[in-house]
Coordinates of N, CA and C in Angstrom, one line a residue:
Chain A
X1 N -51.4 169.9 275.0 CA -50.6 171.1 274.7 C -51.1 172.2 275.6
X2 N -50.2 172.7 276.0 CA -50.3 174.0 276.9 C -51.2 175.1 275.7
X3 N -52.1 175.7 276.2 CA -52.7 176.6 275.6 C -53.0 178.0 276.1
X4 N -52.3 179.1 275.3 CA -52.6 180.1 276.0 C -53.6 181.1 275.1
X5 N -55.1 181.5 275.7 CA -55.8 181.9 274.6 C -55.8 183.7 275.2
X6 N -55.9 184.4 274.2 CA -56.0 185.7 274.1 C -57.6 185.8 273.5
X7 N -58.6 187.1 274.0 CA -59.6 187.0 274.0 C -60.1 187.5 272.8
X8 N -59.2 188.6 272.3 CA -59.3 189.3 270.9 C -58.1 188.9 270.2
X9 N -58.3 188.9 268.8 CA -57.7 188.9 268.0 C -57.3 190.5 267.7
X10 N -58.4 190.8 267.2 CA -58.4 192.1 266.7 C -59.2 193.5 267.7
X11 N -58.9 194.5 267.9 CA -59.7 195.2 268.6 C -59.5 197.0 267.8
X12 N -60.4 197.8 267.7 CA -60.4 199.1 267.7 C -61.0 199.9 268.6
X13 N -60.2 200.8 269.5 CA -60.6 201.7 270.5 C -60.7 203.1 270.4
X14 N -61.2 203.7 271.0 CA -61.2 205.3 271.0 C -60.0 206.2 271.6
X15 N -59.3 206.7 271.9 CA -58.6 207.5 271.9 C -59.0 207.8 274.0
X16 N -59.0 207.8 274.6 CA -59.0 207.5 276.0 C -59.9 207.2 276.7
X17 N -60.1 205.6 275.8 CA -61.2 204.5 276.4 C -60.5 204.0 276.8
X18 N -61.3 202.9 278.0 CA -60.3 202.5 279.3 C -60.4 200.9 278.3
X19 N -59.1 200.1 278.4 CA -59.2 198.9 277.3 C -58.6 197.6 278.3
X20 N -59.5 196.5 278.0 CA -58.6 195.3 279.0 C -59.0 194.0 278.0
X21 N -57.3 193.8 277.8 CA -56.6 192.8 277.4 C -56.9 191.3 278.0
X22 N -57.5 190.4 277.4 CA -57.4 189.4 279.1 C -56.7 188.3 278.5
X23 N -56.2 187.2 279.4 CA -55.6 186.4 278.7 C -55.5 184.8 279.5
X24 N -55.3 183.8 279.4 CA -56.1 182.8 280.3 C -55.1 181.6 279.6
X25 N -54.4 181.1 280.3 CA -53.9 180.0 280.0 C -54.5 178.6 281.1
X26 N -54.2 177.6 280.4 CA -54.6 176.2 280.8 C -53.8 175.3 281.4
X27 N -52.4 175.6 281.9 CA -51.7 174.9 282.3 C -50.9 175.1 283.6
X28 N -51.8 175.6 284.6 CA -51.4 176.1 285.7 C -49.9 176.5 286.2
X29 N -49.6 177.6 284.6 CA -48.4 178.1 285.3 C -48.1 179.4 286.1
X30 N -47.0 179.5 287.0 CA -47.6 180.3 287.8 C -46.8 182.2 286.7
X31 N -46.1 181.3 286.1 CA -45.6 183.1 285.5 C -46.0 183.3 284.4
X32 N -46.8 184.6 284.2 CA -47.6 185.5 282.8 C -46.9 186.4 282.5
X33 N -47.0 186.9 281.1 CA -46.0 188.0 280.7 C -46.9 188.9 279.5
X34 N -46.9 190.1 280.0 CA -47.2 190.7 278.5 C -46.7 191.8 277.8
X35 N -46.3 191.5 276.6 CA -45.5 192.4 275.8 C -46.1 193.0 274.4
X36 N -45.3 193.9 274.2 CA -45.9 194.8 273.2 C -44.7 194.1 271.6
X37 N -45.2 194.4 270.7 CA -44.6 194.0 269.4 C -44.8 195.1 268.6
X38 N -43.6 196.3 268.0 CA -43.9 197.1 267.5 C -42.8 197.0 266.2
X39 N -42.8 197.3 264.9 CA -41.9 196.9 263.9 C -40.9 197.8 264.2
X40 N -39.6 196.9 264.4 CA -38.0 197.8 264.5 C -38.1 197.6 265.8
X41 N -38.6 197.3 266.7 CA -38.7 197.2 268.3 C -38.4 196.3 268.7
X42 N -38.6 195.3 268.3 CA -38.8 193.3 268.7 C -40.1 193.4 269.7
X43 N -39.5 193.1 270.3 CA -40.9 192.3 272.2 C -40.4 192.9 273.0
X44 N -41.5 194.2 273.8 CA -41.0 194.6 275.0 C -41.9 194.4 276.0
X45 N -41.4 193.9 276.9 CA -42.1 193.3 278.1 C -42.8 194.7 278.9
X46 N -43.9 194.6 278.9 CA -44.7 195.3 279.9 C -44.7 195.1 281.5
X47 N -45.4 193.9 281.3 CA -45.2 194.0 282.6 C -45.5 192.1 283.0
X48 N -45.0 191.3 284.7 CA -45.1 190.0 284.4 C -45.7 189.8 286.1
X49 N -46.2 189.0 286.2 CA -46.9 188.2 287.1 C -46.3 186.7 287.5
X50 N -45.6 186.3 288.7 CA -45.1 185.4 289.1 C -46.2 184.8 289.8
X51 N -46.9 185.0 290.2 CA -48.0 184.5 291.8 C -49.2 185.3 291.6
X52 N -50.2 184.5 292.0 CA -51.5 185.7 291.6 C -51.7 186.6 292.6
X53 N -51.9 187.8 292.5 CA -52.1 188.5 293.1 C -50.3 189.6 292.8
X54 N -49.6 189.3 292.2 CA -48.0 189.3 291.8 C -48.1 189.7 291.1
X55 N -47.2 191.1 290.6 CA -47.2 192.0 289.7 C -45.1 192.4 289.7
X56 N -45.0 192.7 288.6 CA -43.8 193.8 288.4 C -43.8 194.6 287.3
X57 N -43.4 195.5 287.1 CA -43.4 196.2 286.1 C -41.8 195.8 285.0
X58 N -42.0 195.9 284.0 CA -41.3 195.4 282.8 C -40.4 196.5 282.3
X59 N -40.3 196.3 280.7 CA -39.7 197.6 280.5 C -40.2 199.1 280.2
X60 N -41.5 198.6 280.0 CA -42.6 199.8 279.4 C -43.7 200.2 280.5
X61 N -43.7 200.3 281.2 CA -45.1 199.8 282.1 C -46.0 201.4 281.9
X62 N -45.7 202.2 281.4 CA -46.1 203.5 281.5 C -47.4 203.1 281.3
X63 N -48.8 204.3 281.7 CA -49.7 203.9 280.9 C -50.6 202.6 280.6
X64 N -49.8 201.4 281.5 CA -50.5 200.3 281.6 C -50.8 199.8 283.2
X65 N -52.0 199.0 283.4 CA -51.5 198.7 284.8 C -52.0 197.1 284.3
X66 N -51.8 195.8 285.6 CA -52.7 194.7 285.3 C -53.2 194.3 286.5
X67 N -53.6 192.9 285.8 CA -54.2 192.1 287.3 C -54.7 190.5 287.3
X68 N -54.1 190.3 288.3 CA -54.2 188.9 288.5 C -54.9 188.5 289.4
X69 N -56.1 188.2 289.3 CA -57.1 187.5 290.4 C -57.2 186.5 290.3
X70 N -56.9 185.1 289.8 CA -56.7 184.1 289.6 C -55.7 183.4 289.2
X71 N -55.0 181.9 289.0 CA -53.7 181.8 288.8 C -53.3 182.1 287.2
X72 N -54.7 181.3 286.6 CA -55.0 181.0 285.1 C -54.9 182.6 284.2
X73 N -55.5 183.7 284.6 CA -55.7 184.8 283.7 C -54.8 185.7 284.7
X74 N -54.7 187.1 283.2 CA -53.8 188.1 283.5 C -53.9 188.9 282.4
X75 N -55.1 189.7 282.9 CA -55.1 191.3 282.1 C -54.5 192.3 282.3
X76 N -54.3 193.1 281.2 CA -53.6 193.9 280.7 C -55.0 195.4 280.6
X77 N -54.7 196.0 281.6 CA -55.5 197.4 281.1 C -54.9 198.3 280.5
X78 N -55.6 198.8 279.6 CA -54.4 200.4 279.4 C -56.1 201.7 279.6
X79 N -55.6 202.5 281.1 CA -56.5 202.8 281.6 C -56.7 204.3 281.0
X80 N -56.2 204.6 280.2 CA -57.0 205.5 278.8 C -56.0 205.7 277.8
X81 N -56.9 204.9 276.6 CA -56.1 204.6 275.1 C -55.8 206.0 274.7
X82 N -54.5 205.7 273.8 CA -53.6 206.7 273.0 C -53.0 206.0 272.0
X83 N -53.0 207.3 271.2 CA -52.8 206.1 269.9 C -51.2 205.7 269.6
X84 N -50.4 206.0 270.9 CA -49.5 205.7 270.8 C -49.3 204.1 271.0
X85 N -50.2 203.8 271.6 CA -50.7 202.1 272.1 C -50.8 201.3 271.1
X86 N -51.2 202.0 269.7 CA -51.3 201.1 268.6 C -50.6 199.8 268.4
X87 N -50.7 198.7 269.0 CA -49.7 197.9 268.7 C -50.6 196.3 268.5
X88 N -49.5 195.6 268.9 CA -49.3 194.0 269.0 C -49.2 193.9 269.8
X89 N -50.1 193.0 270.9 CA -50.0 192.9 272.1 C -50.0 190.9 272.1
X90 N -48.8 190.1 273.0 CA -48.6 189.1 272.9 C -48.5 189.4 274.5
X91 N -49.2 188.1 275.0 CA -49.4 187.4 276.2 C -48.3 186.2 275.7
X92 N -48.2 185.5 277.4 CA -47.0 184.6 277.3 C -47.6 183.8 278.9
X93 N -47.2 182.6 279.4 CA -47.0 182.2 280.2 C -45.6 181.0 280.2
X94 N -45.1 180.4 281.7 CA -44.3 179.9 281.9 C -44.3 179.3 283.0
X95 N -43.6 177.5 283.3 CA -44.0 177.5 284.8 C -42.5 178.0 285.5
X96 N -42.0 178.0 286.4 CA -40.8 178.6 287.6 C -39.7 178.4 286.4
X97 N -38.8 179.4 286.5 CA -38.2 179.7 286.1 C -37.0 177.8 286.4
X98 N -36.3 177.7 285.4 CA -35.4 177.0 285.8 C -34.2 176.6 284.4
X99 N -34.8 177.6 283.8 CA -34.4 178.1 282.3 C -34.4 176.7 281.3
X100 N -34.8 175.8 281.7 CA -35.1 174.7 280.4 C -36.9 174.9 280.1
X101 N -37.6 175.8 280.4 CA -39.0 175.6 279.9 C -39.1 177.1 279.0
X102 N -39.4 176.9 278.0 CA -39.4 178.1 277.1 C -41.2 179.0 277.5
X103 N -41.3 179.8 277.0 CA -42.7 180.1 277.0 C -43.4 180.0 276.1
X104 N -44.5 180.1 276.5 CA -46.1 179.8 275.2 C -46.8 180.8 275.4
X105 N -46.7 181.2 273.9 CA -47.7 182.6 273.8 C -48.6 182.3 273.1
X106 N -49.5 183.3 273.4 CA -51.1 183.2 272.9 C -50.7 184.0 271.5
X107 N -51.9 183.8 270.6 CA -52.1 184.5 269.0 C -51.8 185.7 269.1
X108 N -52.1 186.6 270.0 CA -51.8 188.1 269.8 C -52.7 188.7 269.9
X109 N -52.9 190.0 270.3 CA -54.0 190.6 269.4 C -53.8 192.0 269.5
X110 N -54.5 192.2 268.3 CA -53.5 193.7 267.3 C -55.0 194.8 267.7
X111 N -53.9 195.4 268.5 CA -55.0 197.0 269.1 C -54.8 197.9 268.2
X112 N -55.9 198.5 267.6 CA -56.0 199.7 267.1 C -56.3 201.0 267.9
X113 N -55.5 201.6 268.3 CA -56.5 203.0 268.8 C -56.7 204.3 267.6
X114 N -58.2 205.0 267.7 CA -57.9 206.1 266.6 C -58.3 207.0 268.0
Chain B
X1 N -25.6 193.1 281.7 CA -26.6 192.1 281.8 C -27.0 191.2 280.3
X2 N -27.5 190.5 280.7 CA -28.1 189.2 279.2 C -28.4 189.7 278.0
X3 N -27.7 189.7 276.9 CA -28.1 190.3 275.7 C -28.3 189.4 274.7
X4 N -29.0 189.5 273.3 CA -29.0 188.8 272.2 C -28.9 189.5 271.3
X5 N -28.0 189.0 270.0 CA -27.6 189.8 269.1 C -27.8 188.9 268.0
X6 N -28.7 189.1 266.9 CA -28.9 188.2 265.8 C -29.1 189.6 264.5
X7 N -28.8 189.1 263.2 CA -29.3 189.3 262.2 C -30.6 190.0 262.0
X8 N -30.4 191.0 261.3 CA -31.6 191.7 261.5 C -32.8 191.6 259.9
X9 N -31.8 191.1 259.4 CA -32.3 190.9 258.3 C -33.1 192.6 257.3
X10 N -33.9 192.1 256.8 CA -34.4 190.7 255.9 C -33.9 190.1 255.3
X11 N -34.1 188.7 255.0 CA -33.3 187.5 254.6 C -34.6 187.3 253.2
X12 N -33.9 187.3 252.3 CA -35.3 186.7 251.1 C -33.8 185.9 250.2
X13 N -34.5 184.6 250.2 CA -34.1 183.4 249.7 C -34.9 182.6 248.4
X14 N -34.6 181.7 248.0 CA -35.3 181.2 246.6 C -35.5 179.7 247.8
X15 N -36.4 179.4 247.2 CA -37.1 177.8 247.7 C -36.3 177.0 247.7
X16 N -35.4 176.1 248.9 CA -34.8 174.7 248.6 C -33.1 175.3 248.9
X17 N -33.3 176.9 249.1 CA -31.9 177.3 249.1 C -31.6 176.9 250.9
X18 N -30.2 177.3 251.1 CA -29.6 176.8 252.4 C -30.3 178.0 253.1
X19 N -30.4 178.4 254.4 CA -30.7 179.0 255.6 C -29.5 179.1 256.6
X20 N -28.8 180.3 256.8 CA -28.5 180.2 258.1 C -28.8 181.5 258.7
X21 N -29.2 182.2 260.1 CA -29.8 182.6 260.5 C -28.6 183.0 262.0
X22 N -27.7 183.7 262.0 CA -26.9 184.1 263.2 C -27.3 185.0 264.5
X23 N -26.8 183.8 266.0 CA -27.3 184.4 266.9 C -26.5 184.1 267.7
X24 N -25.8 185.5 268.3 CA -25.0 185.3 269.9 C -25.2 186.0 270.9
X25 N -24.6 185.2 272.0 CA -25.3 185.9 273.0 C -24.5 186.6 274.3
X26 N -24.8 186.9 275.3 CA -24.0 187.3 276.5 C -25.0 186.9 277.6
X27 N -24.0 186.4 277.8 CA -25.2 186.1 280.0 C -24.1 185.8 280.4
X28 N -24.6 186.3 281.8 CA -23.6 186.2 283.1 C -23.8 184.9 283.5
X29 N -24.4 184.2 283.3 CA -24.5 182.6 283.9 C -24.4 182.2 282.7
X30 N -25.6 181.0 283.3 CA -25.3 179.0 282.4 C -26.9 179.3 281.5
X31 N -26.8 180.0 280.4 CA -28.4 180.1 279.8 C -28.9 178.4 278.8
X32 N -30.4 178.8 278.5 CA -30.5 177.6 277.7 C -30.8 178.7 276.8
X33 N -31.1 177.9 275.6 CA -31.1 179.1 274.2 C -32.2 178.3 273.8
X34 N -32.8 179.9 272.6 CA -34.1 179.3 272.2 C -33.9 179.6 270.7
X35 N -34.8 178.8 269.6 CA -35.1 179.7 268.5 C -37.1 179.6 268.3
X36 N -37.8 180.8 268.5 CA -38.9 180.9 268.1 C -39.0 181.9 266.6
X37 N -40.8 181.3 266.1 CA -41.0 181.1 264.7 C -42.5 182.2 265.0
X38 N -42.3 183.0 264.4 CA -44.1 184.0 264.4 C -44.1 184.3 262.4
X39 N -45.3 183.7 262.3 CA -45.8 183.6 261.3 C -47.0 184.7 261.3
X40 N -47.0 185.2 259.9 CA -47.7 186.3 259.6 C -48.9 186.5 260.9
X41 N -49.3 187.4 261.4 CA -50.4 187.6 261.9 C -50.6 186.8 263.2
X42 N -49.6 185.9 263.5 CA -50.0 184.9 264.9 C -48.8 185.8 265.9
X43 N -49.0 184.9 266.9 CA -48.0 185.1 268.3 C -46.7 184.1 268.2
X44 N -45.7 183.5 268.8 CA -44.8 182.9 268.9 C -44.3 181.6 268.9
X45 N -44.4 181.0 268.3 CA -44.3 179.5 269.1 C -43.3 178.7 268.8
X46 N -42.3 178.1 269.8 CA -41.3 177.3 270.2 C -40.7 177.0 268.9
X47 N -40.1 177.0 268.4 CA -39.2 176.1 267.4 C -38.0 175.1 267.7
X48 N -37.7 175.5 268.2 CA -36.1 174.3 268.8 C -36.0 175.1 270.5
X49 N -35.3 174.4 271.2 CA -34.5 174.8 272.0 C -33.2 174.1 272.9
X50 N -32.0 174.4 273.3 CA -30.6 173.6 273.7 C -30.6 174.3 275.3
X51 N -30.0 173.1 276.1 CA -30.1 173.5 277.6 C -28.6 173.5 277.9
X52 N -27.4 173.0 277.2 CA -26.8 173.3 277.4 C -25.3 172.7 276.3
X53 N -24.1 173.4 276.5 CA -22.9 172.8 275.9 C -23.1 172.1 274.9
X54 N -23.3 171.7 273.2 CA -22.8 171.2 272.8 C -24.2 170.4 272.4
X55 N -25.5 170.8 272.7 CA -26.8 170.2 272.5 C -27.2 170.3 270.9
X56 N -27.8 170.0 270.5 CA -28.7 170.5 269.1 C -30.0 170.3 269.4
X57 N -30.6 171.4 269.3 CA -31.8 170.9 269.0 C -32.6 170.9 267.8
X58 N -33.4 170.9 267.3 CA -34.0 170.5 265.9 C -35.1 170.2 265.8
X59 N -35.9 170.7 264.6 CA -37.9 170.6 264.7 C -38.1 171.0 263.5
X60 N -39.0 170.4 262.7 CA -39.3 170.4 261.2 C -38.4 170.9 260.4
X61 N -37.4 170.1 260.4 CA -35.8 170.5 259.2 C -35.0 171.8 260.2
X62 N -35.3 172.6 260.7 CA -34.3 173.6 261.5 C -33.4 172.9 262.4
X63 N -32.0 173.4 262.5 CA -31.2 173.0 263.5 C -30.7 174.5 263.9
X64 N -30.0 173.9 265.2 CA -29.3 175.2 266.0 C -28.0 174.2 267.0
X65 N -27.1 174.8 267.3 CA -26.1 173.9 267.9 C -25.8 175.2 268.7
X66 N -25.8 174.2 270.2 CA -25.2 175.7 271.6 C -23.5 175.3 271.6
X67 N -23.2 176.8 270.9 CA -21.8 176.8 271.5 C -21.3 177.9 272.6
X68 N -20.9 176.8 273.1 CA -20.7 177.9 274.3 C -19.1 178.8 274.2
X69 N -17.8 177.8 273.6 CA -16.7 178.5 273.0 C -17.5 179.9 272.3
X70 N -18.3 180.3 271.6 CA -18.2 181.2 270.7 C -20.0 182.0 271.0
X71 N -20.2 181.4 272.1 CA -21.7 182.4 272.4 C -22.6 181.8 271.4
X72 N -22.4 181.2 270.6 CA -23.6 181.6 269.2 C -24.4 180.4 269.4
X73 N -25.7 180.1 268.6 CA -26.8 179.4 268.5 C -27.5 180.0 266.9
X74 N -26.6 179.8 266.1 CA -27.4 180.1 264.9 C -28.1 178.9 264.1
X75 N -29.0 179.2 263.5 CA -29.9 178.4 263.3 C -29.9 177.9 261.5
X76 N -30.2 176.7 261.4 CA -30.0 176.6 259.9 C -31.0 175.7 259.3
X77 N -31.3 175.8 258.3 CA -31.8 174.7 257.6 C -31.7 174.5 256.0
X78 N -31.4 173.2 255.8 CA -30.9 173.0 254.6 C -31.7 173.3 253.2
X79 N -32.8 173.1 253.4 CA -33.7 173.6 252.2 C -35.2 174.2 252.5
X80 N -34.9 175.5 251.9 CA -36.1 176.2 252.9 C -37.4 176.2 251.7
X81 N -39.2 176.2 252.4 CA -40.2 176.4 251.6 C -40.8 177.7 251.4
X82 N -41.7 177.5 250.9 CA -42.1 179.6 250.4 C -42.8 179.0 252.3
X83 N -43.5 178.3 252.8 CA -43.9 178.3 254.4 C -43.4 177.9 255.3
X84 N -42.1 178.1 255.1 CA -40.6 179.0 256.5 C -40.9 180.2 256.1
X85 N -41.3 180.9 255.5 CA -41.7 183.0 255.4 C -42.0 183.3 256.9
X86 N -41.3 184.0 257.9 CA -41.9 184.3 258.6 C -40.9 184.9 259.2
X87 N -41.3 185.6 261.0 CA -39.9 186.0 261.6 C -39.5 185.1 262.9
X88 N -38.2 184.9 263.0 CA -37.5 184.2 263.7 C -36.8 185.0 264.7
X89 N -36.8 184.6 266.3 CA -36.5 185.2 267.1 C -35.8 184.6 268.2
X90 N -34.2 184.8 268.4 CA -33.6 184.2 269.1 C -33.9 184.2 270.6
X91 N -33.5 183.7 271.3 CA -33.9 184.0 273.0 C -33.2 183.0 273.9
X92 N -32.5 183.7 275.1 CA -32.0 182.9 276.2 C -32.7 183.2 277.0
X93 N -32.7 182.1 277.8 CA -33.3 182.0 279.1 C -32.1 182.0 280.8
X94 N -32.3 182.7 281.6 CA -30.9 183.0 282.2 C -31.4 182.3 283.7
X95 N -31.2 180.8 284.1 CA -31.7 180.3 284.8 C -31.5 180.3 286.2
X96 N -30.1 181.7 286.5 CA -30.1 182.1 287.6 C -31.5 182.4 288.7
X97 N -32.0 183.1 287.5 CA -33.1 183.8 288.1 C -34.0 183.5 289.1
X98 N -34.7 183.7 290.3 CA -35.1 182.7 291.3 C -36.9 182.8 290.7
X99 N -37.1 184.0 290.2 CA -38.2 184.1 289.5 C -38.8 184.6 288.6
X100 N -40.2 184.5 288.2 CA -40.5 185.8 287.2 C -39.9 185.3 285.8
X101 N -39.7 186.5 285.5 CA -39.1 187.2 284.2 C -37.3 186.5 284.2
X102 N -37.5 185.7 283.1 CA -35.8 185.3 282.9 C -35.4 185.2 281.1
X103 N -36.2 185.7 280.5 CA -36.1 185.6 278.8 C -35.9 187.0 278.7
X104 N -34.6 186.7 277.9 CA -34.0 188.0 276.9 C -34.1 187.4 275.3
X105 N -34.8 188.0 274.3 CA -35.5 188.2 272.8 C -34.4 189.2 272.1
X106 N -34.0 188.3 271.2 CA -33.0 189.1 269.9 C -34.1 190.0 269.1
X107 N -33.8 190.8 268.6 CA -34.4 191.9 267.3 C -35.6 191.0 266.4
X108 N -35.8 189.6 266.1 CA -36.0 188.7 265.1 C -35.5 189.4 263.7
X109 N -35.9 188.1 263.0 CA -35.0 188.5 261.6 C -36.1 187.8 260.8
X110 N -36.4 189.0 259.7 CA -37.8 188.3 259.1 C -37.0 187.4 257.6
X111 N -37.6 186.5 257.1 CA -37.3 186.0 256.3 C -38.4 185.7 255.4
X112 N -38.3 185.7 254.2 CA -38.9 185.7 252.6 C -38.6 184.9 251.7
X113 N -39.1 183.8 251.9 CA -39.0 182.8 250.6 C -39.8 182.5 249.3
X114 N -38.7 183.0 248.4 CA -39.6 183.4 246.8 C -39.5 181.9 246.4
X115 N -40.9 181.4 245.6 CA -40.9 180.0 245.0 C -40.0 180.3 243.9

C-alpha cells in the first residue's frame, strides 16, 4: 500500500514561530499536494509539487512557502505562525495525472497556533 | 471550470437505515469521479472510484454509479453502521490536465449514525 506519513499528528506553536510541516511518501510519486481543512471550508489546496525541485502555488498560498528536495518529501513552511493558521493540514500525493489514480493522504496533522 | 456540488448535510440516520448521499458535477472534459471517507481525527482515504460512463464502483457495502446523462455520482448504501459516522467527500478528477494539480473536492457531507 502506498503510504503517505505526516510527521506530526498534533502540533502547538507560538504566534510567529517559523513552523515546517514535512511529509514523505513511499511510492515514488512524482505529485504532492498540501491543503488546509477548515470547518464550512472543505480542502483548500495550498500549494502542489509536480517534480522535485517543482512548486505552484494553490489556492491559499499566502503566508506559506514549501519545498521539495527530494522526490519522496514536501514540506510545508509557514514562515511566521498566526493564529489564523489554526488548522488541519492534510498532505496528499499522486503519480502523473491521467485522472484514473485518485490520491493518498497522509493522517493530518492538526496545528495549533496561540 | 470543474466544480462539485454535493449535500452538505448533516445527514444523522438510525443504524441499518438506507444512505444516499448526492453528488454532481461540471467539467469541461471526460472526468473520473471519486467518493472519499475521513473519519474522526484522520486524513482521507479512497472509498470507491468510476473512470468512466456507466461504471459502479463499490467498497465495503457503498455504491456510486457515473452518470454521465445527469452529471451525478451519488453514493449509497443500503444499511448503514453507527462506523460509517464520518465525512464523505465527492471528487473529480479532470484528466485533461498535462500535470500537477487535477482534483476538484465537493464541500463533504458529514454523517451521524445513531445505534
Amino acid at each position: 500500500d502506498v503510504k503517505v506519513t505526516q510527521s506530526s499528528r498534533y502540533l502547538v506553536k507560538r504566534t510567529g514561530e517559523k513552523v515546517f510541516l514535512e511529509c514523505v511518501q513511499d511510492m515514488d510519486h512524482e505529485n504532492m499536494f498540501w491543503y488546509r481543512q477548515d470547518p464550512g471550508l472543505g480542502l483548500r489546496l495550498i500549494y502542489f509539487s509536480y517534480d522535485v525541485k517543482m512548486k505552484e502555488k494553490g489556492d491559499i498560498p499566502e503566508g506559506y512557502s514549501v519545498s521539495r528536495e527530494k522526490k519522496e518529501r514536501f514540506s510545508l513552511i509557514l514562515e511566521s505562525a498566526s493564529t489564523n493558521q489554526t488548522s488541519m493540514y492534510l498532505c496528499a500525493s499522486s503519480p502523473p495525472p491521467g485522472g484514473n489514480y485518485g490520491y493518498t493522504f497522509g493522517s493530518g496533522t492538526r496545528l495549533t497556533v496561540v | 471550470g470543474d466544480s462539485v456540488t454535493q449535500m452538505e448535510g448533516p445527514v444523522t440516520l438510525s443504524e441499518e437505515a438506507f444512505l444516499t448521499i448526492n453528488c454532481t458535477y461540471t467539467a469541461t472534459g471526460y472526468p473520473s469521479l471519486f467518493w472519499y471517507v475521513q473519519y474522526p481525527g484522520e486524513g482521507l482515504q479512497l472509498l470507491l472510484k468510476a473512470t468512466k460512463a456507466d461504471d459502479k464502483g463499490s467498497n465495503k457495502g457503498f455504491e456510486a454509479t457515473y452518470r454521465k446523462e445527469t452529471t451525478s455520482f451519488h453514493l449509497e448504501k443500503g444499511s448503514v453502521q453507527v462506523s460509517d459516522s464520518a465525512v464523505y467527500f465527492c471528487a473529480l478528477s479532470d484528466r485533461a490536465r498535462d500535470y500537477g494539480q487535477n482534483f476538484v473536492f465537493g464541500p463533504g457531507t458529514r454523517l451521524s449514525v445513531l445505534p
